[in-house]
CSV table of C-alpha atoms in Angstrom, one decimal:
chain,number,residue,atom,x,y,z
E,1,VAL,CA,155.3,54.9,77.9
E,2,GLN,CA,155.2,57.5,80.7
E,3,LEU,CA,155.8,57.2,84.4
E,4,VAL,CA,155.2,60.2,86.6
E,5,GLU,CA,156.3,60.2,90.2
E,6,SER,CA,154.8,62.6,92.8
E,7,GLY,CA,154.7,63.0,96.6
E,8,GLY,CA,158.2,64.0,97.3
E,9,GLY,CA,159.1,66.9,99.6
E,10,VAL,CA,160.8,67.8,102.8
E,11,VAL,CA,160.0,65.6,105.9
E,12,GLN,CA,161.5,65.5,109.4
E,13,PRO,CA,163.6,62.6,110.6
E,14,GLY,CA,161.3,59.9,111.9
E,15,GLY,CA,158.5,61.1,109.6
E,16,SER,CA,156.5,59.4,106.9
E,17,LEU,CA,155.8,60.1,103.2
E,18,ARG,CA,153.9,58.3,100.4
E,19,LEU,CA,155.2,58.5,96.9
E,20,SER,CA,153.0,57.7,93.9
E,21,CYS,CA,153.9,56.8,90.3
E,22,ILE,CA,151.1,57.1,87.7
E,23,VAL,CA,151.8,55.3,84.5
E,24,SER,CA,150.4,55.4,81.0
E,25,GLY,CA,151.2,54.0,77.6
E,26,PHE,CA,151.3,50.3,78.6
E,27,THR,CA,149.1,47.8,80.4
E,28,PHE,CA,150.2,48.4,84.0
E,29,ARG,CA,148.6,45.2,85.3
E,30,ASP,CA,150.9,43.1,83.1
E,31,TYR,CA,154.2,44.3,84.5
E,32,GLY,CA,156.2,44.2,87.6
E,33,MET,CA,157.5,47.5,89.0
E,34,HIS,CA,160.6,48.8,90.8
E,35,TRP,CA,161.6,51.7,93.0
E,36,VAL,CA,165.2,52.9,92.7
E,37,ARG,CA,166.7,55.9,94.4
E,38,GLN,CA,169.7,58.2,93.9
E,39,ALA,CA,171.2,60.2,96.8
E,40,PRO,CA,172.6,63.6,95.7
E,41,GLY,CA,175.8,63.1,93.7
E,42,LYS,CA,175.7,59.4,94.3
E,43,GLY,CA,174.9,56.2,92.3
E,44,LEU,CA,171.8,54.2,91.9
E,45,GLU,CA,170.3,52.1,94.7
E,46,TRP,CA,167.5,49.6,94.0
E,47,LEU,CA,164.9,49.6,96.8
E,48,THR,CA,162.0,47.3,96.1
E,49,PHE,CA,160.1,45.3,93.5
E,50,ILE,CA,156.4,44.2,93.2
E,51,ARG,CA,155.1,41.6,90.9
E,52,TYR,CA,152.4,42.5,88.3
E,53,ASP,CA,149.5,41.4,90.5
E,54,GLY,CA,151.0,42.5,93.8
E,55,SER,CA,151.4,38.9,95.0
E,56,SER,CA,155.1,39.2,95.9
E,57,GLU,CA,157.5,42.0,97.0
E,58,ASN,CA,161.2,42.2,97.5
E,59,TYR,CA,163.1,44.8,99.4
E,60,ALA,CA,166.7,46.0,99.9
E,61,ALA,CA,168.0,45.5,103.4
E,62,SER,CA,168.4,49.3,103.8
E,63,VAL,CA,164.6,49.9,103.7
E,64,LYS,CA,163.1,46.6,104.7
E,65,GLY,CA,160.6,47.1,107.5
E,66,ARG,CA,160.4,50.8,106.9
E,67,PHE,CA,159.2,51.1,103.3
E,68,THR,CA,156.3,49.3,101.7
E,69,ILE,CA,155.6,49.0,98.0
E,70,SER,CA,152.1,48.5,96.7
E,71,ARG,CA,150.0,49.0,93.6
E,72,ASP,CA,146.5,49.7,92.4
E,73,ASN,CA,146.1,48.2,89.0
E,74,SER,CA,142.6,49.8,88.6
E,75,LYS,CA,144.3,53.3,88.9
E,76,ASN,CA,147.5,52.5,87.0
E,77,THR,CA,149.4,53.6,90.1
E,78,LEU,CA,152.4,52.4,92.0
E,79,TYR,CA,153.1,53.5,95.6
E,80,LEU,CA,156.0,53.6,98.0
E,81,GLN,CA,155.0,54.2,101.6
E,82,MET,CA,158.0,55.4,103.6
E,83,SER,CA,158.2,55.6,107.4
E,84,SER,CA,160.8,56.1,110.0
E,85,LEU,CA,162.7,58.3,107.5
E,86,ARG,CA,166.3,59.1,108.1
E,87,PRO,CA,168.6,61.8,106.7
E,88,GLU,CA,170.3,59.2,104.6
E,89,ASP,CA,167.0,58.5,102.8
E,90,THR,CA,167.4,61.9,101.1
E,91,ALA,CA,167.4,61.1,97.4
E,92,VAL,CA,165.6,61.3,94.1
E,93,TYR,CA,163.2,58.4,94.0
E,94,TYR,CA,162.5,56.8,90.6
E,95,CYS,CA,159.8,54.3,89.7
E,96,ALA,CA,160.7,52.0,86.8
E,97,LYS,CA,158.8,49.4,84.8
E,98,SER,CA,160.0,45.9,84.8
E,99,CYS,CA,160.3,44.1,81.4
E,100,SER,CA,158.0,41.3,82.5
E,101,ILE,CA,155.4,40.2,85.0
E,102,GLY,CA,158.2,39.2,87.4
E,103,SER,CA,161.5,40.7,88.3
E,104,CYS,CA,163.4,41.8,85.2
E,105,TYR,CA,165.5,44.7,84.1
E,106,PRO,CA,163.8,48.1,84.4
E,107,ASP,CA,163.1,49.3,80.8
E,108,TYR,CA,161.4,52.6,81.4
E,109,TRP,CA,162.0,55.1,84.1
E,110,GLY,CA,160.2,58.1,85.5
E,111,GLN,CA,161.7,61.5,85.9
E,112,GLY,CA,162.0,61.1,89.7
E,113,THR,CA,160.7,62.9,92.8
E,114,LEU,CA,163.0,64.4,95.4
E,115,VAL,CA,162.7,63.5,99.0
E,116,THR,CA,164.6,65.5,101.6
E,117,VAL,CA,164.8,64.3,105.2
E,118,SER,CA,165.9,67.1,107.4
E,119,SER,CA,164.9,68.9,110.5
J,1,ASP,CA,174.6,40.3,97.7
J,2,ILE,CA,176.2,40.4,94.2
J,3,VAL,CA,178.8,43.2,94.1
J,4,MET,CA,179.2,44.9,90.7
J,5,THR,CA,182.5,46.6,90.1
J,6,GLN,CA,183.0,48.9,87.2
J,7,THR,CA,186.3,50.2,85.7
J,8,PRO,CA,187.3,52.8,85.0
J,9,LEU,CA,185.3,55.2,87.2
J,10,SER,CA,186.1,58.0,84.9
J,11,SER,CA,186.8,57.9,81.2
J,12,PRO,CA,187.9,61.0,79.2
J,13,VAL,CA,187.4,60.3,75.5
J,14,THR,CA,188.0,62.3,72.3
J,15,LEU,CA,185.0,62.8,70.1
J,16,GLY,CA,184.8,60.2,67.4
J,17,GLN,CA,187.1,57.8,69.3
J,18,PRO,CA,185.9,54.5,70.9
J,19,ALA,CA,185.2,54.0,74.6
J,20,SER,CA,185.0,50.9,76.7
J,21,ILE,CA,183.7,50.3,80.2
J,22,SER,CA,184.1,47.0,82.1
J,23,CYS,CA,181.9,45.5,84.7
J,24,ARG,CA,182.7,42.5,86.9
J,25,SER,CA,180.2,40.7,89.2
J,26,SER,CA,181.2,39.0,92.4
J,27,GLN,CA,179.4,35.8,91.2
J,28,SER,CA,178.0,34.4,88.0
J,29,LEU,CA,175.0,36.3,86.6
J,30,VAL,CA,173.6,33.2,84.8
J,31,HIS,CA,170.0,32.7,86.0
J,32,SER,CA,168.4,29.3,86.5
J,33,ASP,CA,166.4,30.0,83.3
J,34,GLY,CA,169.6,30.2,81.3
J,35,ASN,CA,169.6,34.0,80.8
J,36,THR,CA,172.1,36.4,82.0
J,37,TYR,CA,170.4,39.5,83.3
J,38,LEU,CA,173.2,42.1,82.9
J,39,SER,CA,172.1,45.5,81.7
J,40,TRP,CA,173.7,48.8,81.0
J,41,LEU,CA,172.1,52.2,81.8
J,42,GLN,CA,173.0,55.7,80.7
J,43,GLN,CA,172.3,58.7,82.8
J,44,ARG,CA,172.9,62.0,81.1
J,45,PRO,CA,173.3,65.1,83.3
J,46,GLY,CA,170.1,66.1,85.0
J,47,GLN,CA,168.2,63.2,83.5
J,48,PRO,CA,166.8,59.9,84.8
J,49,PRO,CA,168.6,56.6,83.9
J,50,ARG,CA,167.9,55.2,80.5
J,51,LEU,CA,168.2,51.5,79.5
J,52,LEU,CA,170.8,50.9,76.8
J,53,ILE,CA,171.5,47.2,76.8
J,54,TYR,CA,169.8,44.2,78.3
J,55,LYS,CA,170.8,40.6,78.7
J,56,ILE,CA,174.4,41.4,78.0
J,57,SER,CA,174.2,42.4,74.4
J,58,ASN,CA,170.7,43.4,73.3
J,59,ARG,CA,170.2,47.0,72.4
J,60,PHE,CA,167.0,48.5,73.7
J,61,SER,CA,164.6,50.3,71.5
J,62,GLY,CA,166.0,53.5,70.0
J,63,VAL,CA,169.6,52.9,71.2
J,64,PRO,CA,172.1,53.8,68.5
J,65,ASP,CA,174.1,50.9,67.1
J,66,ARG,CA,177.4,52.5,68.2
J,67,PHE,CA,176.6,51.0,71.6
J,68,SER,CA,177.3,47.3,72.1
J,69,GLY,CA,177.6,45.0,75.0
J,70,SER,CA,179.5,41.7,75.4
J,71,GLY,CA,180.7,39.3,78.0
J,72,ALA,CA,179.6,36.2,79.9
J,73,GLY,CA,179.5,34.8,83.4
J,74,THR,CA,181.1,37.5,85.6
J,75,ASP,CA,182.8,39.8,83.1
J,76,PHE,CA,181.0,42.3,80.9
J,77,THR,CA,181.9,45.2,78.6
J,78,LEU,CA,180.1,48.2,77.2
J,79,LYS,CA,181.6,49.6,74.1
J,80,ILE,CA,180.9,52.8,72.2
J,81,SER,CA,182.4,52.6,68.8
J,82,ARG,CA,182.6,56.4,68.2
J,83,VAL,CA,181.8,58.7,71.0
J,84,GLU,CA,179.5,61.6,70.3
J,85,ALA,CA,178.9,64.7,72.5
J,86,GLU,CA,175.4,63.4,73.5
J,87,ASP,CA,177.1,60.3,75.1
J,88,VAL,CA,178.4,62.4,78.0
J,89,GLY,CA,177.1,61.1,81.3
J,90,VAL,CA,177.4,58.3,83.8
J,91,TYR,CA,177.1,54.7,82.8
J,92,TYR,CA,175.9,51.9,85.1
J,93,CYS,CA,175.9,48.2,84.9
J,94,MET,CA,173.2,46.4,86.8
J,95,GLN,CA,172.2,42.8,87.5
J,96,VAL,CA,168.7,41.6,88.0
J,97,THR,CA,169.6,37.9,88.1
J,98,GLN,CA,169.2,37.8,91.9
J,99,PHE,CA,167.7,39.9,94.6
J,100,PRO,CA,168.7,42.4,95.8
J,101,ILE,CA,169.2,44.0,92.4
J,102,THR,CA,172.6,45.7,92.4
J,103,PHE,CA,174.3,48.4,90.4
J,104,GLY,CA,177.9,49.2,89.6
J,105,GLN,CA,179.4,52.4,91.0
J,106,GLY,CA,179.0,54.2,87.7
J,107,THR,CA,181.5,55.3,85.1
J,108,ARG,CA,181.6,59.0,84.2
J,109,LEU,CA,182.2,59.5,80.5
J,110,GLU,CA,183.6,62.9,79.6
J,111,ILE,CA,185.0,64.5,76.5
J,112,LYS,CA,188.6,65.5,76.5
């Protein structure tokens, strides 16, 4: 099982960024997926979840209305579209595989991609 | 939201000695399906999190048997029977019983 995030970088406050997570080693379309972030030197913060077929999403209050999770099962890819970015969104962003089609504990994690929001 | 509270926040341990971390949730983690979705994660320095324990007491694939989980309802414990050098890092409890998914603050395990 491999999950590889990409798309991180430096963005100005108010800007947008799209993260991608390409997976391999399991049947992507059969599992829900999560995004979790970790600000520098801080703990883990769950952001969002999407069901295996994209039929349902859930968001943390801190990102609801600004971030959108999506997936392309034909490309084995998970996305996180981030807009109206704030300095407090600076963090390493991890994608993680859910243990089932629905929300479940994340059992495999990517290495993360760093997003820095700064002018 | 369910608040997860870990104690201690820092745990200096001697190699070969046991270690224990507690996690308390602000409400019961028993799901309507009867399962309790309490997990423990390990994050070694510079590494992503790694699943250790799921549904209170089930060790994930490849996790050494010196790690064990226990508890019920709102009180849970992670135990390491004999700490090894590779166990250094931060340990998090997390609940996925209810959205939003929440984590404990993390407990830093260090060697004395």
